[in-house]
Tab-separated table of C-alpha atoms in Angstrom:
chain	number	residue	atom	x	y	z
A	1285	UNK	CA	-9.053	6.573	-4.130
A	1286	UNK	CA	-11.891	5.710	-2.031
A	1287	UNK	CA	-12.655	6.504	1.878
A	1288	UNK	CA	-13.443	3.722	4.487
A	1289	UNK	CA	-15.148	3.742	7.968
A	1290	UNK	CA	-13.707	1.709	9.890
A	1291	UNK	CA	-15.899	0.207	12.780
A	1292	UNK	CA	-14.363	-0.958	16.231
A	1293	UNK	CA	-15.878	-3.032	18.540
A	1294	UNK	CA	-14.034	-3.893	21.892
A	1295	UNK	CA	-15.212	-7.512	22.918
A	1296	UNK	CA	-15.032	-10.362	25.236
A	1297	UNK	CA	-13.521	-13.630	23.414
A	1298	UNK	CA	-16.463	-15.646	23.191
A	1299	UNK	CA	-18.335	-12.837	21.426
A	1300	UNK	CA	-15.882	-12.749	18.819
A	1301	UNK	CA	-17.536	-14.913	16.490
A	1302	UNK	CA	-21.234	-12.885	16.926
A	1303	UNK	CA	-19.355	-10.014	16.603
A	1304	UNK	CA	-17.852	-10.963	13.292
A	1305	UNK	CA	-20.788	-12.275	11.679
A	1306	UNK	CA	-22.295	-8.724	12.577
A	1307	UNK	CA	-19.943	-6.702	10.843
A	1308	UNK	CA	-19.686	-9.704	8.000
A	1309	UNK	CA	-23.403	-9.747	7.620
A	1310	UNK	CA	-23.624	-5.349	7.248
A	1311	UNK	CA	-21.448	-5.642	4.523
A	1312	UNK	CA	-17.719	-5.695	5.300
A	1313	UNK	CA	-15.867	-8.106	2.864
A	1314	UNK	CA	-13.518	-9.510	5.817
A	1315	UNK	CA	-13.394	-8.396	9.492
A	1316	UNK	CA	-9.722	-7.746	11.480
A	1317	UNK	CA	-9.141	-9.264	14.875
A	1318	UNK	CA	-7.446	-7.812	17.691
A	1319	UNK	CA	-6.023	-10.158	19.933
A	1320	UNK	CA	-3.941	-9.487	22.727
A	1321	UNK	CA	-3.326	-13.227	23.569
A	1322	UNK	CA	-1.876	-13.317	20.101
A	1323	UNK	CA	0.277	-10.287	20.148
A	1324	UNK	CA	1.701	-11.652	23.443
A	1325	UNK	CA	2.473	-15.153	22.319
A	1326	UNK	CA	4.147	-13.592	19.047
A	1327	UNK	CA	6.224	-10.912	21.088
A	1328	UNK	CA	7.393	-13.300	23.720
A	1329	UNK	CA	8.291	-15.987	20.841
A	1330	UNK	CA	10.301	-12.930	19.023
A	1331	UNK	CA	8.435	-13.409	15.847
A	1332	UNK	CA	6.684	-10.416	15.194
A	1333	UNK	CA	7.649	-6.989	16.515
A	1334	UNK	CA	4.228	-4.657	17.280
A	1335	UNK	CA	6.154	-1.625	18.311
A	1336	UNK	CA	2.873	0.327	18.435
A	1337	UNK	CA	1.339	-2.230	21.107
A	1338	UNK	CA	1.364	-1.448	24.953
A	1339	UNK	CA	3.292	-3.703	26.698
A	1340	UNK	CA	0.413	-4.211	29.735
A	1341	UNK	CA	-2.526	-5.012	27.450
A	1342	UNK	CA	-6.098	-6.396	28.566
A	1343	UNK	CA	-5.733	-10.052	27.410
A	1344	UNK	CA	-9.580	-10.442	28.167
A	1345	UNK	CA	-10.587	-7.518	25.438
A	1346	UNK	CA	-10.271	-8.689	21.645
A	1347	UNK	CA	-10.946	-5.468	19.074
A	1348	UNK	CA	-13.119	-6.359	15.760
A	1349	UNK	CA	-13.196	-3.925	13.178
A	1350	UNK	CA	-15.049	-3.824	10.027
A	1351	UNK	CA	-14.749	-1.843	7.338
A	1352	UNK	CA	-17.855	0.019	4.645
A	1353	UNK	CA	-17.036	2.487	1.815
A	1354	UNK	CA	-18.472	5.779	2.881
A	1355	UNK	CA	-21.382	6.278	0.451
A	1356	UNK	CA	-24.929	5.950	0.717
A	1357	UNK	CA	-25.494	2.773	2.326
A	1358	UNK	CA	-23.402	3.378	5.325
A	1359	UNK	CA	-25.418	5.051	7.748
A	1360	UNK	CA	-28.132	2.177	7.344
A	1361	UNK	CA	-25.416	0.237	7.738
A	1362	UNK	CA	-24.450	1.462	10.822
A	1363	UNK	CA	-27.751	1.268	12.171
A	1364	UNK	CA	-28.054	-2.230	11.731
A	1365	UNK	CA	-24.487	-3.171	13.604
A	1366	UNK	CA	-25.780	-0.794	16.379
A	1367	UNK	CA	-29.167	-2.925	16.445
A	1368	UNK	CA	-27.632	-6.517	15.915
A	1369	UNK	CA	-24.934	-5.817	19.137
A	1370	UNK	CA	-27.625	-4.973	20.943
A	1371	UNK	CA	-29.890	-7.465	20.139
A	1372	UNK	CA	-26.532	-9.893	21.373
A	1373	UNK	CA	-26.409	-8.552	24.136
A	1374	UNK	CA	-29.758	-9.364	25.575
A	1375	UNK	CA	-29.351	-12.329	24.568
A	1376	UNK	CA	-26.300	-13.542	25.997
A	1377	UNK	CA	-25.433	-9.826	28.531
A	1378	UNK	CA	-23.073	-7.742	28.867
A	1379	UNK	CA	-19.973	-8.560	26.375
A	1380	UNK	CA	-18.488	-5.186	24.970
A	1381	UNK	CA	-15.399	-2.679	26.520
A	1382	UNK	CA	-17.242	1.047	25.774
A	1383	UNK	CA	-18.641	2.529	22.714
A	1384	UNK	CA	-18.493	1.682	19.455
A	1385	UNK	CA	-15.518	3.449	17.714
A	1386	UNK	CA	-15.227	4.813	14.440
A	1387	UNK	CA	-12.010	5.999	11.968
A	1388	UNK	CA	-12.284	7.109	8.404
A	1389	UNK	CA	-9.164	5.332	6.652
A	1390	UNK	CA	-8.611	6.029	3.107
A	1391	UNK	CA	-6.771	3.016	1.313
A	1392	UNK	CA	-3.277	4.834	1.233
A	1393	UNK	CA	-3.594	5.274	5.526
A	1394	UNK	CA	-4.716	0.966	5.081
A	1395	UNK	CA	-1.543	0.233	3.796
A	1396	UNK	CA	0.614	3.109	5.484
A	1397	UNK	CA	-1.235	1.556	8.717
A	1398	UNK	CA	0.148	-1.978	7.916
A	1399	UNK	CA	3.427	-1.057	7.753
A	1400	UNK	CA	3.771	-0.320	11.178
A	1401	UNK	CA	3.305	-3.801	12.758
A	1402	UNK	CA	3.851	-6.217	9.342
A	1403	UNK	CA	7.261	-7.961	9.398
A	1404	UNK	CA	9.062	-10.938	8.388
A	1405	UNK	CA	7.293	-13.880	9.287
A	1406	UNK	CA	8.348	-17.857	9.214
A	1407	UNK	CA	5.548	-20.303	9.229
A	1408	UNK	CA	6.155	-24.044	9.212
A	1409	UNK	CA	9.074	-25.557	8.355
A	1410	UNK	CA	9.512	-23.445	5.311
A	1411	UNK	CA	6.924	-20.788	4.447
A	1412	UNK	CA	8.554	-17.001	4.810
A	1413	UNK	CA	6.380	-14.429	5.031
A	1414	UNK	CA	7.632	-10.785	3.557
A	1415	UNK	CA	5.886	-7.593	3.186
A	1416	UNK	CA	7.157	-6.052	-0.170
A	1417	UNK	CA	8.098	-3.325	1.303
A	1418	UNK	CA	11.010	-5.264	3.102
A	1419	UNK	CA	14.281	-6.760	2.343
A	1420	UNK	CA	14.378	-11.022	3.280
A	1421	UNK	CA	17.437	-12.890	1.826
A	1422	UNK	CA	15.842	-16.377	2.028
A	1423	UNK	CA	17.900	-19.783	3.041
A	1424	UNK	CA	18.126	-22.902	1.298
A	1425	UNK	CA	15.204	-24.445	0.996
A	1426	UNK	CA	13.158	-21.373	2.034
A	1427	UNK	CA	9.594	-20.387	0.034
A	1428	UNK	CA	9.136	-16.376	0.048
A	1429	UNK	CA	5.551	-15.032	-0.023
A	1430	UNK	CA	6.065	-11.418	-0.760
A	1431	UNK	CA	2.835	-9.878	0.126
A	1432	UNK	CA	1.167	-6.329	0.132
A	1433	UNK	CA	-2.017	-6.827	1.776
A	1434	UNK	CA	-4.109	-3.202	0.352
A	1435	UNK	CA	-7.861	-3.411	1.582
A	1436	UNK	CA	-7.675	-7.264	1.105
A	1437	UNK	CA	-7.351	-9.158	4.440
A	1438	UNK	CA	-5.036	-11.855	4.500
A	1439	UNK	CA	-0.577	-10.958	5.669
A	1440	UNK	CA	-0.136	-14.222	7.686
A	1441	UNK	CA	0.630	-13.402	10.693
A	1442	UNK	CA	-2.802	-14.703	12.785
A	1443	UNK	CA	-2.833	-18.108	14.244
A	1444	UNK	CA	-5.803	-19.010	11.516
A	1445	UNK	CA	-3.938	-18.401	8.467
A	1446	UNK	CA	-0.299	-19.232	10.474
A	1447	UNK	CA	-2.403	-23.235	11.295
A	1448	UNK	CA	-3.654	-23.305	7.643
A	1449	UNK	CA	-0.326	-22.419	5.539
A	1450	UNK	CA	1.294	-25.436	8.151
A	1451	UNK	CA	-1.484	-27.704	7.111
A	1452	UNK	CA	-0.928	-27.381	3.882
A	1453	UNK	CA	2.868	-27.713	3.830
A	1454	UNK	CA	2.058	-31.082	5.349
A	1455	UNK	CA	-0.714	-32.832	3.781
A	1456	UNK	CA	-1.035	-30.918	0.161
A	1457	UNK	CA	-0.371	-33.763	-2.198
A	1458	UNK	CA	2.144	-32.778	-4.913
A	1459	UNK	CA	0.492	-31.307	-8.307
A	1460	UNK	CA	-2.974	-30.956	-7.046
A	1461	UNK	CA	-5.440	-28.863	-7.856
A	1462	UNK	CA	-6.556	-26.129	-5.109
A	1463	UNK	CA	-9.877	-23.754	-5.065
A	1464	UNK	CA	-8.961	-21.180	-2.464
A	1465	UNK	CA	-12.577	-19.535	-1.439
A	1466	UNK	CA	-12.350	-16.224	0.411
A	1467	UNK	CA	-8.974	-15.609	-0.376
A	1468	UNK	CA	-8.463	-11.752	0.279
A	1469	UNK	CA	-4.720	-10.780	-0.123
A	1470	UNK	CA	-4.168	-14.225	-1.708
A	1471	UNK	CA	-1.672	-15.600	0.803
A	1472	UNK	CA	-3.223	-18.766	1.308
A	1473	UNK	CA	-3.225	-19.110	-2.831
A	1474	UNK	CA	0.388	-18.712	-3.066
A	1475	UNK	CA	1.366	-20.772	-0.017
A	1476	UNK	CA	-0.724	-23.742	-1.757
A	1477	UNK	CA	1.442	-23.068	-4.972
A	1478	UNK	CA	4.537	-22.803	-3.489
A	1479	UNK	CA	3.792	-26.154	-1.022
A	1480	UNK	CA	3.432	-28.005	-4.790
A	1481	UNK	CA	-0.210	-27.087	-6.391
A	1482	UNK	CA	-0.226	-27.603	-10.109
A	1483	UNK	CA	-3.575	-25.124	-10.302
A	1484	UNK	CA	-4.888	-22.942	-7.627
A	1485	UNK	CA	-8.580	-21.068	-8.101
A	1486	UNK	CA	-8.861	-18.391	-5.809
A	1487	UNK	CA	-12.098	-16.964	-5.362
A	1488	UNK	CA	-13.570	-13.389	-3.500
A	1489	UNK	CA	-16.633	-11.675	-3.756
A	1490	UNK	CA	-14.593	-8.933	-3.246
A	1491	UNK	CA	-14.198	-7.265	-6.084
A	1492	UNK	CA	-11.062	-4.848	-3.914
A	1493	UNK	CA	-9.675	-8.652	-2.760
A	1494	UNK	CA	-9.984	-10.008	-6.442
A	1495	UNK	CA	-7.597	-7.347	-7.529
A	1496	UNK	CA	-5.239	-7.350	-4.759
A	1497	UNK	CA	-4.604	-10.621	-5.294
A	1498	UNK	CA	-3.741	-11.119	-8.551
A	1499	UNK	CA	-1.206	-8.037	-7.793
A	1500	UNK	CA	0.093	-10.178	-4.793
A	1501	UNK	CA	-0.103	-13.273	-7.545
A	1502	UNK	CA	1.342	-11.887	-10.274
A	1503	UNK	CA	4.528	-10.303	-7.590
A	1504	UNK	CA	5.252	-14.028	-6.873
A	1505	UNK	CA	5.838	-14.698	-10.351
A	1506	UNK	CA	2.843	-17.520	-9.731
A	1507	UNK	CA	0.189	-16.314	-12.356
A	1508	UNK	CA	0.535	-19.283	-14.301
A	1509	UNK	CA	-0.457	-21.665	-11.616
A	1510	UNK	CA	-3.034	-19.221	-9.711
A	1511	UNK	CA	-6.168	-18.011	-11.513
A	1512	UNK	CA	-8.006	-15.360	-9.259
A	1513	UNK	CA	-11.398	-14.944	-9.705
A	1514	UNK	CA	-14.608	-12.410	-8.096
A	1515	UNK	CA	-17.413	-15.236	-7.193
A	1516	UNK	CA	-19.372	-16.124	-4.319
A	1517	UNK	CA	-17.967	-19.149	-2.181
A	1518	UNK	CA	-17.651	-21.997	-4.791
A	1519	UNK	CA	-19.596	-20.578	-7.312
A	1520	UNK	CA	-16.709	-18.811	-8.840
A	1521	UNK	CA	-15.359	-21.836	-9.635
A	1522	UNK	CA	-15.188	-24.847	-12.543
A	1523	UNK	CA	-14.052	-28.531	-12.112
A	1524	UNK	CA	-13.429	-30.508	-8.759
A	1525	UNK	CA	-10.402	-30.061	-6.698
A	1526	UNK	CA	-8.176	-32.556	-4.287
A	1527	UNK	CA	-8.137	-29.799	-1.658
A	1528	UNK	CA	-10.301	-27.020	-0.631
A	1529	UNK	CA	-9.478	-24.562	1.913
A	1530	UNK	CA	-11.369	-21.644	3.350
A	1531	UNK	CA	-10.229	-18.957	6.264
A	1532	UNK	CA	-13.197	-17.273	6.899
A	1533	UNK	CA	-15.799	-17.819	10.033
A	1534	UNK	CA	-17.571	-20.822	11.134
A	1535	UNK	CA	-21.359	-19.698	9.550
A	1536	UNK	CA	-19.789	-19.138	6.116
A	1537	UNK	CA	-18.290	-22.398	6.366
A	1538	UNK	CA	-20.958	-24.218	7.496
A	1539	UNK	CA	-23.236	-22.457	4.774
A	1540	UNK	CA	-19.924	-23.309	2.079
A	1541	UNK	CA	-20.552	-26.930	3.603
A	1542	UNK	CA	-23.228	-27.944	1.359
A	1543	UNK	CA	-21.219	-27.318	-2.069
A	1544	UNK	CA	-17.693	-28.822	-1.083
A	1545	UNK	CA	-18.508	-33.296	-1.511
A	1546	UNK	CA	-19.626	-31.846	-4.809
A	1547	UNK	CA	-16.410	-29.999	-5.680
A	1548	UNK	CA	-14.111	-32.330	-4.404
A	1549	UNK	CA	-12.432	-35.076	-5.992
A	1550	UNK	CA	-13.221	-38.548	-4.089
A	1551	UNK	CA	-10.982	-37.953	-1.072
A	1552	UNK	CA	-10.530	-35.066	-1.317
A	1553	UNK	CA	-9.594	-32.442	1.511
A	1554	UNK	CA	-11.513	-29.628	3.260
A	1555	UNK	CA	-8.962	-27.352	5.248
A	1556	UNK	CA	-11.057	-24.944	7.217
A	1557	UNK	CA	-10.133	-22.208	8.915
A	1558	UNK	CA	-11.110	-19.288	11.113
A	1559	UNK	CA	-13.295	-20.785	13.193
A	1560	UNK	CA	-13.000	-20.064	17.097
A	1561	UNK	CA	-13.252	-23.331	19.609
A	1562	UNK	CA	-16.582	-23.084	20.705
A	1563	UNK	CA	-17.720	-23.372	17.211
A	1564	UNK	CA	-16.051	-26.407	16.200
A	1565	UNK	CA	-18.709	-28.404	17.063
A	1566	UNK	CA	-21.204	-26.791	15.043
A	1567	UNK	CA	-18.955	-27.150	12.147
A	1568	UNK	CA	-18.239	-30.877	12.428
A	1569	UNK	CA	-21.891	-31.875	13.278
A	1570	UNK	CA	-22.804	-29.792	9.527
A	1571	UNK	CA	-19.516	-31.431	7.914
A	1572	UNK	CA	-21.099	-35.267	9.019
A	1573	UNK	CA	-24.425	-34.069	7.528
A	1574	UNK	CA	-22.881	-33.612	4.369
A	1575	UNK	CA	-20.690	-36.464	4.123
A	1576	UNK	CA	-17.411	-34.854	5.358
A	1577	UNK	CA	-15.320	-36.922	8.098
A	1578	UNK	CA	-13.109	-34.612	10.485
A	1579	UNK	CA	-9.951	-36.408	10.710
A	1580	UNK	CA	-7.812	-33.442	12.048
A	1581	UNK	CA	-7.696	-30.503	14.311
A	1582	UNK	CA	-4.991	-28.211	14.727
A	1583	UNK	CA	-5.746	-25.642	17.974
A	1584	UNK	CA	-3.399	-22.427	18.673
A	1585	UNK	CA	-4.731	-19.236	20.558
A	1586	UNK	CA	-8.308	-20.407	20.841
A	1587	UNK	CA	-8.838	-21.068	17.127
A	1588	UNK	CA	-8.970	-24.634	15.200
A	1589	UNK	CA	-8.108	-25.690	11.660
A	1590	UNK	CA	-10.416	-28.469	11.067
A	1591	UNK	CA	-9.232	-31.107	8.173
A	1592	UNK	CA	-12.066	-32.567	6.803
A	1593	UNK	CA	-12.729	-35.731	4.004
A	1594	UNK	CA	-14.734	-36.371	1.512
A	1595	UNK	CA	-16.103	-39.721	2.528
């Protein structure tokens, strides 16, 4: 069982994104965001139960936390966050809360850890979240994700992957084929199957991710439909698809941007998400370069889901 260093930053919300690409860029296969505006908004709706979360909270200080196996590589590693939130912050001034903190988390504390704050979730009019360490007796009409999220990244519960499992309960046509790219715990995999994908090809370049998911997969009963796959972006997959969708961060999908006309079927769908507001723009100017036509936005929390054609 391997250790983990987890790295925290404490941040302002418009540094979020830098942030992320930061910890993305020195090597952490997904990044974990902190959000007190979310945790509020999900407490006050009675949704989600954080029992380990303050009630008085900073709303203005968002935590992003990486995470790097503890071998060889990590103290250049470290170096190069320390040097790249520095270089940020001459740029742009002051944006972080303190030091940078650091935890060693082995991957039974990652999932102990989860356990503590991962409930029950609805999403849409009939998505149901469920860790599989809980009991859900589902209602008519009711789809069950039963999910155990590991060191993958991905239970459902943030307003990026809560906008994209709605999108695709309303506009995934029925017996498509899906490419999922980036898809960590899988969630977004099995929602697509469940919403009425014939095929889904899920893809991670994480080879931790790759095999969480197929656990997650194969505990829904869905490996026949979902084929989970290690690759980078699209290149871990084969064919063209009716509907793409990625929940990652705005420069991986406007790098993914070039590749997805060519994978998609002619009109097609691009359902991105994880992208914060003030980086929409950037996306959809890339997305028109490559012959993509944003016809929808959903917003929630200060992130977008931006539905994009294949022209």
């Amino acid at each position: 069982m391997n250790d983990w260093i987890e790295v925290n930053v404490a941040v302002t919300h418009e540094a979020v994104e830098a942030v992320s690409d930061i910890l993305t860029e020195a090597g952490s296969k997904g990044v974990a965001i902190e959000d007190p505006r979310l945790i509020n908004e999900l407490r006050s709706s009675g949704t989600w139960e954080l029992c380990d979360i303050p009630e008085q909270q900073n709303t203005e200080v968002v935590t992003v936390s990486g995470y790097y196996a503890d071998d060889d590589r990590l103290q250049p590693r470290l170096a190069q966050i320390e040097a790249a939130l520095q270089e940020v912050e001459e740029r742009i001034g002051k944006y972080r809360f303190g030091n940078t903190r650091f935890r060693r988390v082995s991957e039974q504390d990652w999932a102990n850890e989860w356990k503590q704050y991962f409930h029950v979730t609805h999403v849409g009019k009939s998505l149901v979240i469920k860790p599989s360490w809980e009991e859900y007796e589902p209602k008519a009409g009711e789809h069950v994700i039963e999910i155990d999220p590991g060191m993958a990244f991905g239970t459902g519960t943030h307003h990026t992957t809560n906008m994209m499992m709605e999108r695709l309960e309303r506009v995934l046509p029925k017996n498509a084929v899906v490419f999922d790219v980036g898809t960590g715990s899988g969630i977004l995999a099995i929602a697509a199957a469940l919403c009425g994908a014939q095929e889904v090809k899920a893809v991670d370049i994480d080879g931790v991710a790759v095999r969480v998911a197929r656990e997650n997969v194969a505990n829904n009963h869905l490996s026949a439909k979902i084929e989970v796959r290690e690759g980078d972006l699209l290149h871990g997959t084969e064919g063209k698809a009716d509907v793409i969708i990625a929940n990652i961060i705005a420069d991986i999908i406007i790098l993914l941007l070039k590749d997805v006309p060519g994978k998609l079927k002619d009109g097609g769908l691009f359902l991105a998400s994880g992208i914060i507001e003030e980086r929409m723009a950037d996306v959809a100017a890339e997305a028109e370069l490559q012959g993509m036509h944003v016809d929808a936005v959903d917003r929630r929390g200060g992130w977008v889901v931006m539905q994009m054609r294949k022209k």
